[in-house]
Structure formats: C-alpha cells, structure tokens
Short mmCIF file of C-alpha atoms in Angstrom, two decimals:
data_model
loop_
_atom_site.label_atom_id
_atom_site.label_comp_id
_atom_site.label_asym_id
_atom_site.label_seq_id
_atom_site.Cartn_x
_atom_site.Cartn_y
_atom_site.Cartn_z
CA THR A 2 1.75 -3.97 11.16
CA PRO A 3 1.38 -7.38 13.03
CA MET A 4 -1.63 -9.37 11.96
CA SER A 5 -4.49 -10.02 14.14
CA THR A 6 -3.66 -13.35 15.60
CA ARG A 7 -6.78 -14.70 17.57
CA LEU A 8 -9.51 -16.61 15.74
CA ASP A 9 -12.98 -16.85 17.59
CA LEU A 10 -12.29 -20.34 18.85
CA ASP A 11 -13.50 -21.87 21.92
CA ASP A 12 -10.28 -23.26 23.54
CA THR A 13 -12.50 -25.50 25.78
CA ALA A 14 -14.32 -27.06 22.80
CA VAL A 15 -11.13 -27.54 20.83
CA ARG A 16 -9.83 -29.55 23.56
CA ARG A 17 -12.83 -31.59 23.95
CA VAL A 18 -12.89 -32.48 20.26
CA ALA A 19 -9.31 -33.50 20.73
CA GLN A 20 -9.94 -35.58 23.72
CA ARG A 21 -12.96 -37.28 21.92
CA LEU A 22 -10.81 -38.05 18.83
CA ALA A 23 -8.01 -39.36 20.95
CA ALA A 24 -10.35 -42.10 22.27
CA ALA A 25 -11.65 -43.16 18.94
CA ALA A 26 -10.21 -46.39 17.57
CA GLU A 27 -8.78 -44.71 14.52
CA PRO A 28 -7.89 -41.07 13.50
CA PRO A 29 -10.55 -39.33 11.12
CA TRP A 30 -10.58 -41.02 7.54
CA LEU A 31 -10.19 -37.68 6.30
CA HIS A 32 -6.96 -37.14 8.08
CA GLY A 33 -5.55 -40.25 6.45
CA GLU A 34 -6.56 -38.96 3.10
CA VAL A 35 -4.98 -35.86 3.36
CA ALA A 36 -1.81 -37.27 4.66
CA ARG A 37 -1.69 -39.39 1.58
CA ARG A 38 -2.29 -36.63 -0.63
CA MET A 39 0.63 -34.61 1.27
CA ALA A 40 3.14 -37.66 0.98
CA GLU A 41 2.70 -37.51 -2.76
CA ARG A 42 4.59 -34.40 -2.79
CA LEU A 43 7.43 -35.62 -0.91
CA PRO A 44 9.60 -36.67 -3.86
CA MET A 45 9.88 -33.14 -5.13
CA ILE A 46 11.98 -32.37 -2.15
CA LEU A 47 15.53 -33.55 -2.68
CA ARG A 48 16.78 -33.00 0.96
CA GLN A 49 16.55 -36.16 2.94
CA PRO A 50 15.83 -35.28 6.64
CA GLU A 51 17.74 -36.94 9.42
CA THR A 52 15.10 -35.88 11.81
CA ILE A 53 11.32 -35.66 11.37
CA VAL A 54 8.84 -34.04 13.76
CA GLU A 55 5.42 -34.97 13.54
CA TRP A 56 3.28 -32.38 15.22
CA SER A 57 0.02 -33.85 16.46
CA ALA A 58 1.34 -37.05 15.38
CA HIS A 59 -1.62 -39.46 16.25
CA LEU A 60 -4.31 -37.42 14.50
CA GLY A 61 -2.18 -36.50 11.65
CA ALA A 62 -2.22 -40.27 10.76
CA SER A 63 0.90 -39.91 8.82
CA GLY A 64 3.61 -42.04 10.69
CA ALA A 65 3.57 -45.09 8.04
CA LEU A 66 3.66 -42.67 5.14
CA LEU A 67 6.78 -40.83 6.53
CA ALA A 68 8.44 -44.15 7.56
CA ALA A 69 8.20 -45.33 4.10
CA ALA A 70 9.25 -42.04 2.56
CA TYR A 71 12.39 -41.67 5.12
CA PRO A 72 13.03 -45.19 6.63
CA LYS A 73 16.42 -44.00 8.14
CA ALA A 74 15.38 -40.84 9.73
CA ARG A 75 14.69 -40.30 13.55
CA ARG A 76 11.20 -39.49 14.41
CA ALA A 77 9.89 -37.26 17.09
CA LEU A 78 6.24 -37.17 17.97
CA VAL A 79 4.64 -33.88 19.29
CA GLU A 80 1.20 -33.94 20.91
CA PRO A 81 -0.86 -30.86 21.84
CA THR A 82 -3.25 -32.15 24.45
CA PRO A 83 -2.69 -34.71 27.46
CA ALA A 84 -5.20 -37.13 25.75
CA LEU A 85 -3.36 -37.26 22.58
CA HIS A 86 -0.05 -37.70 24.21
CA ALA A 87 -1.47 -40.56 26.27
CA ARG A 88 -2.67 -41.89 23.07
CA SER A 89 0.75 -41.92 21.44
CA ALA A 90 2.57 -42.99 24.73
CA GLN A 91 0.17 -46.00 24.58
CA ALA A 92 1.14 -46.91 20.90
CA ALA A 93 4.76 -46.38 21.81
CA GLN A 94 4.52 -48.92 24.63
CA ALA A 95 2.91 -51.59 22.42
CA PRO A 96 4.67 -55.14 22.44
CA TRP A 97 7.67 -55.32 19.96
CA TRP A 98 5.82 -57.84 17.81
CA SER A 99 2.97 -55.49 17.24
CA VAL A 100 4.99 -52.43 16.28
CA ARG A 101 6.91 -52.36 12.97
CA ARG A 102 10.58 -51.19 14.03
CA LEU A 103 12.08 -48.28 11.85
CA ARG A 104 15.76 -48.26 11.11
CA GLY A 105 15.73 -44.79 12.43
CA GLY A 106 14.98 -46.19 16.01
CA GLN A 107 11.69 -46.01 18.21
CA PRO A 108 10.28 -42.45 18.02
CA VAL A 109 10.49 -40.11 20.81
CA LEU A 110 7.40 -38.33 22.32
CA TRP A 111 7.21 -34.76 23.52
CA SER A 112 4.52 -32.38 24.46
CA GLU A 113 4.64 -28.96 22.65
CA GLY A 114 6.58 -27.38 25.48
CA GLU A 115 9.38 -30.01 25.28
CA VAL A 116 10.54 -29.73 21.85
CA PRO A 117 14.07 -28.39 21.35
CA PRO A 118 14.98 -25.59 19.23
CA GLY A 119 16.46 -26.30 15.81
CA HIS A 120 15.83 -29.89 15.98
CA ALA A 121 14.03 -30.94 12.80
CA GLN A 122 14.88 -31.08 9.20
CA LEU A 123 11.32 -31.72 8.28
CA LEU A 124 8.36 -30.82 10.63
CA TRP A 125 5.08 -32.23 9.45
CA SER A 126 1.72 -31.38 10.69
CA ASN A 127 -1.37 -32.73 9.15
CA MET A 128 -4.80 -31.18 9.89
CA LEU A 129 -3.90 -29.18 13.11
CA LEU A 130 -3.64 -25.74 12.12
CA HIS A 131 -7.21 -24.94 11.77
CA ALA A 132 -7.75 -26.00 15.34
CA ALA A 133 -5.33 -23.42 16.80
CA ALA A 134 -6.82 -20.31 18.07
CA ASP A 135 -3.46 -18.19 17.36
CA PRO A 136 -1.94 -19.53 13.88
CA PRO A 137 0.75 -17.31 14.11
CA ALA A 138 2.01 -18.25 17.53
CA LEU A 139 1.93 -21.99 16.33
CA LEU A 140 3.77 -21.10 13.20
CA ALA A 141 6.39 -19.46 15.20
CA ARG A 142 6.53 -22.57 17.49
CA TRP A 143 7.26 -24.58 14.27
CA LYS A 144 9.99 -22.20 13.07
CA ARG A 145 11.77 -22.50 16.38
CA ALA A 146 11.76 -26.40 15.91
CA LEU A 147 13.33 -26.38 12.46
CA ALA A 148 17.08 -26.52 11.76
CA ASP A 149 18.00 -23.46 9.71
CA ASP A 150 18.02 -25.80 6.61
CA GLY A 151 14.81 -27.54 7.69
CA PHE A 152 11.43 -27.32 5.83
CA LEU A 153 7.75 -27.39 6.87
CA MET A 154 4.90 -29.42 5.29
CA PHE A 155 1.37 -28.85 6.91
CA SER A 156 -2.30 -29.02 5.74
CA THR A 157 -5.24 -27.15 7.01
CA LEU A 158 -8.90 -26.60 6.17
CA GLY A 159 -9.77 -23.40 4.24
CA PRO A 160 -12.63 -21.31 4.39
CA ALA A 161 -14.60 -22.92 1.42
CA THR A 162 -14.83 -26.00 3.71
CA LEU A 163 -18.48 -27.12 3.88
CA GLN A 164 -19.36 -23.81 2.34
CA GLU A 165 -22.78 -25.22 1.21
CA LEU A 166 -23.67 -26.13 4.93
CA ALA A 167 -22.66 -22.54 6.13
CA VAL A 168 -24.77 -20.92 3.30
CA LEU A 169 -27.79 -23.11 4.45
CA TYR A 170 -27.40 -22.06 8.03
CA GLY A 171 -27.12 -18.38 7.09
CA GLU A 172 -30.47 -18.65 5.10
CA LEU A 173 -32.10 -20.19 8.09
CA GLY A 174 -30.77 -17.60 10.48
CA TRP A 175 -28.63 -20.04 12.53
CA PRO A 176 -25.19 -19.49 13.85
CA ALA A 177 -22.44 -20.66 11.87
CA PRO A 178 -22.00 -24.22 11.89
CA LEU A 179 -18.28 -24.13 11.51
CA ALA A 180 -15.09 -22.35 13.19
CA PRO A 181 -13.49 -19.68 11.00
CA PHE A 182 -10.84 -21.03 8.62
CA VAL A 183 -7.83 -18.79 7.64
CA ASP A 184 -7.43 -17.97 3.87
CA MET A 185 -4.51 -19.68 2.02
CA HIS A 186 -3.06 -16.10 1.07
CA ASP A 187 -3.27 -14.97 4.83
CA LEU A 188 -1.49 -17.99 5.75
CA GLY A 189 1.39 -17.09 3.36
CA ASP A 190 1.58 -13.75 4.93
CA MET A 191 1.72 -15.31 8.34
CA LEU A 192 4.66 -17.78 7.32
CA VAL A 193 6.66 -14.90 6.03
CA GLU A 194 6.01 -13.05 9.28
CA ALA A 195 7.00 -16.10 11.24
CA GLY A 196 10.32 -16.15 9.31
CA PHE A 197 9.67 -19.18 6.56
CA ALA A 198 11.42 -18.42 3.20
CA ASP A 199 9.77 -18.99 0.05
CA PRO A 200 6.35 -20.63 1.38
CA VAL A 201 4.48 -22.47 -1.41
CA MET A 202 0.88 -22.73 -1.09
CA ASP A 203 -1.47 -25.47 -2.68
CA GLN A 204 -5.00 -26.00 -2.70
CA GLU A 205 -7.10 -29.08 -3.44
CA GLN A 206 -10.79 -29.60 -3.20
CA LEU A 207 -12.51 -32.77 -1.97
CA VAL A 208 -16.12 -33.06 -2.90
CA LEU A 209 -17.99 -35.31 -0.73
CA THR A 210 -21.66 -36.64 -0.74
CA TRP A 211 -23.93 -38.01 1.96
CA ARG A 212 -27.11 -39.88 1.66
CA ASP A 213 -29.08 -37.13 3.44
CA GLY A 214 -28.67 -34.35 6.02
CA GLU A 215 -28.80 -36.70 9.03
CA SER A 216 -25.76 -38.87 7.80
CA LEU A 217 -23.89 -35.35 7.14
CA LEU A 218 -24.50 -34.06 10.82
CA ARG A 219 -23.85 -37.42 12.32
CA GLU A 220 -20.42 -37.78 10.81
CA LEU A 221 -19.68 -34.07 11.51
CA ARG A 222 -20.58 -34.83 15.18
CA ASP A 223 -18.48 -37.77 15.27
#
C-alpha cells in the first residue's frame, strides 16, 4: 500500500523560514558542516558526473565543495522558493572578478518546475528534505531529474534531532518545539517506492552545547 505522504508541516511557516534564511548574510553554519561531511563521501563514487543539479543550492552551502570535487562538471542550481531563487540569481550576476569561474561554465538557475527530466548524473540536496511536507513527492521529482545512470546524495534531519529539547517541552506540557522528522528506515522505503535502486542510508550524530537555554533558543530562532 502507498505510504502516507503528508507531514504535519505548516507550508506558510516553512516559506517564511526560507525567506528569512535567504535574507541572511550566509547559509546556516550547520548546513556548511553537513555539506563538508557529505563531500567526504564523494571519493567512494567512481562515476564522474557531467552534470550536477544542486537542489536548494544557496542554503545547501555546497557549491565550492562540488566545484572542487568535479571541476569539469556542468552545474544547475534549483531553488524551491522565489526568495531563494532571487538570492542565487543575485550571486550569479556578481561581477566576473568576484566569482571564481568553473571549467564547467557558469551554472544555470531553475525553479523546481523548470528542471528537465533525465538531466543530472548527480543530484545533490543538502538539508532540504526535512522541510518538505510531502517527502515522497519531492523524491519523485528528484528521480525524474536524474539520468538513468545518475545518483542522488542528500541529507536531512532525523527524529532524534534536539530530542532533549522535545522531552523537556513534553514534561512541561508544551506543544512540540520541532516539526516531525522522518525516520531513516522510512526514508529508505520512500526511496525504493520512488524508483531508486540500492539506497544506502548513513547516520551521524552531532553533539552541540550552548551556554544556557536562552542562547539555544536564540540560535534556533535565528
């Protein structure tokens, strides 16, 4: 039977978060750290992609890492919201002396609906899937964008994210402080259902500390 697709996410709130992050000077530091850890796994893949599609490119904070790993590859940037699309368009229009030119040429920029089918040998998405209210639908769009011999690499938050904070909120009788996150095994099932072959799931735990509760909440709000 088909899996339940919709998560209990407020689409308006998700768009507001994306708009706020698009206006920030830099992507969140955590996105950059996760991108670095993802890129460490690229040498395990022998195939050299000719075309890379970066889905949610600005907040993925992965452009320099992918350019270093695949300097000859063509790059296409996909942005899920108008605010992020405008941010990537602004970066693409920067003066030539402030942009490192890649041998693969200047990246093209698309909205989600503009991605041609079968275009990418590598589809890369860092820290986006947990913001999708319908994860299987997004996975299906990724599958359509990939060439037959292409591969997908993505990262997402899991249900153990900030678990201590969720427990504290529950003890105080407050509503959950976080959106629901999909379990890794359920993601594997979704990938198979979307048509991906031999999905390999990996998990890393990052332990963070804050000086006090106010510092934690302030960073989460930012």
